[in-house]
PDB file of C-alpha atoms in Angstrom:
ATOM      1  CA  UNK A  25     -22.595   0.901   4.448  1.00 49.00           C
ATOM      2  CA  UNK A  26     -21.111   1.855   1.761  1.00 57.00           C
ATOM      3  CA  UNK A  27     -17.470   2.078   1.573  1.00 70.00           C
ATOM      4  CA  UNK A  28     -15.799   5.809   1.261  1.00 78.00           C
ATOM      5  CA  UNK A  29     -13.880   6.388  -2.064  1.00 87.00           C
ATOM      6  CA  UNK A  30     -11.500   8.644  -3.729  1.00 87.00           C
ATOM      7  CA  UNK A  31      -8.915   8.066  -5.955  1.00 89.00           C
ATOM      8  CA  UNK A  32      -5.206   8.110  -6.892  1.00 89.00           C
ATOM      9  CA  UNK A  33      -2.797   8.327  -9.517  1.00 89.00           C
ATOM     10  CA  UNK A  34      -0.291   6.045  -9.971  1.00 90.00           C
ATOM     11  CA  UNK A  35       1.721   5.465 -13.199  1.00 90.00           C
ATOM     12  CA  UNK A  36       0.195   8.935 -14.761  1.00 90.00           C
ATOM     13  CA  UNK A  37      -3.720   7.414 -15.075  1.00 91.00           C
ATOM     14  CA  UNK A  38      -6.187   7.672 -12.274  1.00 93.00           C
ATOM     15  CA  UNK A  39      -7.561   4.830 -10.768  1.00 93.00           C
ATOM     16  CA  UNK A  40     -10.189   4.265  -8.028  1.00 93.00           C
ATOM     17  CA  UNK A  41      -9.526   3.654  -4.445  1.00 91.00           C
ATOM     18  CA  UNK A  42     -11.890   2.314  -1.849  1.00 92.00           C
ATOM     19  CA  UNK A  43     -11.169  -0.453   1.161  1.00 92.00           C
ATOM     20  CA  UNK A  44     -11.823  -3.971  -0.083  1.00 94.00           C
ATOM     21  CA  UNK A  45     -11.871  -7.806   0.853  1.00 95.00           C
ATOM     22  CA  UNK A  46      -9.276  -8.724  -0.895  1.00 97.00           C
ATOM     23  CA  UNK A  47      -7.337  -5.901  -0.709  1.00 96.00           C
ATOM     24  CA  UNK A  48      -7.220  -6.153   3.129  1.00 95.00           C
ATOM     25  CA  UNK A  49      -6.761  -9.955   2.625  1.00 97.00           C
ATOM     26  CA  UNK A  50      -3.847  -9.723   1.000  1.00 98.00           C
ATOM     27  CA  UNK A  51      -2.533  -6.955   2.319  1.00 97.00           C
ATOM     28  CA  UNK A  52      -2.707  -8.934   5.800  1.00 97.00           C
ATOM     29  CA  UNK A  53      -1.065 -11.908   4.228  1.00 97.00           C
ATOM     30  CA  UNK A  54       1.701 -10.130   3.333  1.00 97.00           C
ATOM     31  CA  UNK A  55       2.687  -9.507   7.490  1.00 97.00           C
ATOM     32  CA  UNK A  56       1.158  -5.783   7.498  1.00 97.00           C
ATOM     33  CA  UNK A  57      -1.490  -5.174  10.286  1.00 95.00           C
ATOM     34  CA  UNK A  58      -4.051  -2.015  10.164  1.00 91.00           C
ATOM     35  CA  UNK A  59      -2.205  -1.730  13.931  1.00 94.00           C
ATOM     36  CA  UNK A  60       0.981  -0.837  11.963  1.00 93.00           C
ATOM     37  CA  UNK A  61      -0.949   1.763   9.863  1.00 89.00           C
ATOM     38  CA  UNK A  62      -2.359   3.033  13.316  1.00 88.00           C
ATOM     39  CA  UNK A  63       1.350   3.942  14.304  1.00 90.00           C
ATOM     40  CA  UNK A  64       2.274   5.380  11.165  1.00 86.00           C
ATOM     41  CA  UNK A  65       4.547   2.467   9.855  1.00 90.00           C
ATOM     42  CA  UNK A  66       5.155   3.760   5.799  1.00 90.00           C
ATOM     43  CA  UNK A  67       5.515   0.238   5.022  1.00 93.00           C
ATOM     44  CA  UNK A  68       2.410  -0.707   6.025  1.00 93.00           C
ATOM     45  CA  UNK A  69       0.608   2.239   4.250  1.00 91.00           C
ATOM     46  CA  UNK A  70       2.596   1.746   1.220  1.00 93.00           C
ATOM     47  CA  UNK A  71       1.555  -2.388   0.993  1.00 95.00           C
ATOM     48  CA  UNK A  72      -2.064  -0.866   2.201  1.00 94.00           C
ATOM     49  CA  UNK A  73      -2.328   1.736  -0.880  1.00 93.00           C
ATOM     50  CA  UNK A  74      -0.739  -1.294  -3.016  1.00 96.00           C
ATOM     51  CA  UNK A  75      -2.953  -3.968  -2.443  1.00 97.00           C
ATOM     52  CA  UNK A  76      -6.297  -1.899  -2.129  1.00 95.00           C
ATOM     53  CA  UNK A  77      -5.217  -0.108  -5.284  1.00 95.00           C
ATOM     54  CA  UNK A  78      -4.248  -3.480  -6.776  1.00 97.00           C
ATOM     55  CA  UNK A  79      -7.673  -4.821  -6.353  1.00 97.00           C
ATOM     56  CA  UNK A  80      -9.726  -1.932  -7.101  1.00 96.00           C
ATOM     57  CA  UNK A  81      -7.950  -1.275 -10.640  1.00 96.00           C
ATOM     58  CA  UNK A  82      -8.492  -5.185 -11.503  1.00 96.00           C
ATOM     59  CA  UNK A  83     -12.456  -4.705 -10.310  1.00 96.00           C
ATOM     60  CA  UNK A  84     -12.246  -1.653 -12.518  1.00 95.00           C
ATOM     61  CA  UNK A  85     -10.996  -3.409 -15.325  1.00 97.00           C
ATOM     62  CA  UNK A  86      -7.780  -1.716 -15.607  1.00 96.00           C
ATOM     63  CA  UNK A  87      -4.554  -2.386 -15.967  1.00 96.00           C
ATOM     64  CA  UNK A  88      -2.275  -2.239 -12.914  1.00 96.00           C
ATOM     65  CA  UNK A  89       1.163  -0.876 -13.904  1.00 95.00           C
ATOM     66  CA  UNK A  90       3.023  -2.232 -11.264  1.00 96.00           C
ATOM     67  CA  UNK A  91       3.846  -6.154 -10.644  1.00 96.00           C
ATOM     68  CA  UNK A  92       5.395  -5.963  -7.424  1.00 97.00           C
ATOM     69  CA  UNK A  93       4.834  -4.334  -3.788  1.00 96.00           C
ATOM     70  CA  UNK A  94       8.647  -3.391  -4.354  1.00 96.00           C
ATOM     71  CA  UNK A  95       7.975  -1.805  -8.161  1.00 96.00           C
ATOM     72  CA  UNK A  96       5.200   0.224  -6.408  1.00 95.00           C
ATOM     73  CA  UNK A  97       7.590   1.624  -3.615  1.00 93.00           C
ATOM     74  CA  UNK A  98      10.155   1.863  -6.038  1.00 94.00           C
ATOM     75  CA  UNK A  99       7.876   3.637  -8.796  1.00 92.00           C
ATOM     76  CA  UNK A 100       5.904   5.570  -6.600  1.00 89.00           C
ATOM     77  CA  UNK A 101       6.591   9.180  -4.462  1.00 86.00           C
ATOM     78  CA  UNK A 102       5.693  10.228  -0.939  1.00 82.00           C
ATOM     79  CA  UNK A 103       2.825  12.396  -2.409  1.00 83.00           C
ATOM     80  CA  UNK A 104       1.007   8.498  -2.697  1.00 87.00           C
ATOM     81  CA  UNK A 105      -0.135   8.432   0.864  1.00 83.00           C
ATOM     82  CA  UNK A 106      -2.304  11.377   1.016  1.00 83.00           C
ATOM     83  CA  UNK A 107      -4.873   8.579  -0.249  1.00 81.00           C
ATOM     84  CA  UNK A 108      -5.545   8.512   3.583  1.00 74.00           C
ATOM     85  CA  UNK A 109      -6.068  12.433   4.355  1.00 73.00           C
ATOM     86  CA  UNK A 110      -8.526  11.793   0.410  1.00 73.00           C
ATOM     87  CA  UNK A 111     -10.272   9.132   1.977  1.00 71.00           C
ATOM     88  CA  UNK A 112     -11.003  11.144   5.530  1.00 64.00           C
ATOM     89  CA  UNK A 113     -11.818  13.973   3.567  1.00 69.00           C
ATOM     90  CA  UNK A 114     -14.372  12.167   1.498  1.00 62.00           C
ATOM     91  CA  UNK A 115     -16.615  11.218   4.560  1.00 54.00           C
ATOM     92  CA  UNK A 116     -15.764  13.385   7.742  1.00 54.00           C
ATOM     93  CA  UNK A 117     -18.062  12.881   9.740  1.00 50.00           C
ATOM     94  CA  UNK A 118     -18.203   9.457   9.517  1.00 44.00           C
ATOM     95  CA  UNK A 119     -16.822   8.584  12.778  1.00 41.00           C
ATOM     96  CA  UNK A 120     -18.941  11.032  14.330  1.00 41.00           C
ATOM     97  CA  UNK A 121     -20.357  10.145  17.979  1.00 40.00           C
ATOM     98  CA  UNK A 122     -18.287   6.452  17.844  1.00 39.00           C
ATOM     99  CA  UNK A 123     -17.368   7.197  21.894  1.00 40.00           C
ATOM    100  CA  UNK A 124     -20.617   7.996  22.602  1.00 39.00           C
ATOM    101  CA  UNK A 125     -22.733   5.661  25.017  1.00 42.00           C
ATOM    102  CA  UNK A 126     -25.846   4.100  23.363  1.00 42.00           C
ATOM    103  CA  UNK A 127     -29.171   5.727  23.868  1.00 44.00           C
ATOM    104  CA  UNK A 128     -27.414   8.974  24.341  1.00 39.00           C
TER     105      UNK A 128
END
């Protein structure tokens, strides 16, 4: 399946944004959990937007502008984590019938 994507600006240039390996790798080894996203922890969807962001501009080819999960928070406004409302916006029904039973 192909992962859903949007994009974000950060820095005054647009960049892509889509879940990736790394991203979540790192963003994992940093001590963030997608459980702490789950309960709405900012710092955990601020490191999330960094390090997805991170990777997707270096797959991309781009430069990142900032060097640090701190820069980012520091560099960065509120308005950066409506990535997530993007992203469910981009694919809304993708999570469609997920309770269901199989074979019904």
């Amino acid at each position: 399946m192909m992962e859903k994507r949007t994009t974000i600006k950060l820095a005054g240039n647009e960049f892509p944004f889509y879940r990736t390996n790394r991203g979540l790798y790192d963003f994992e080894n940093a001590g963030y959990s997608t459980t702490d996203m789950a309960e709405g922890k900012v710092s955990a969807m601020l490191a999330f937007i960094f390090f997805q962001s991170r990777d997707c501009a270096k797959r991309a080819k781009m430069a990142f502008p900032y060097e640090s999960l701190d820069a980012f928070i520091d560099g960065t406004d509120t308005q950066v984590i409506e990535v997530f409302k993007r992203l469910n916006e981009a694919n809304p029904n993708e999570n469609a019938g997920e309770d269901e039973e199989p074979g019904k």
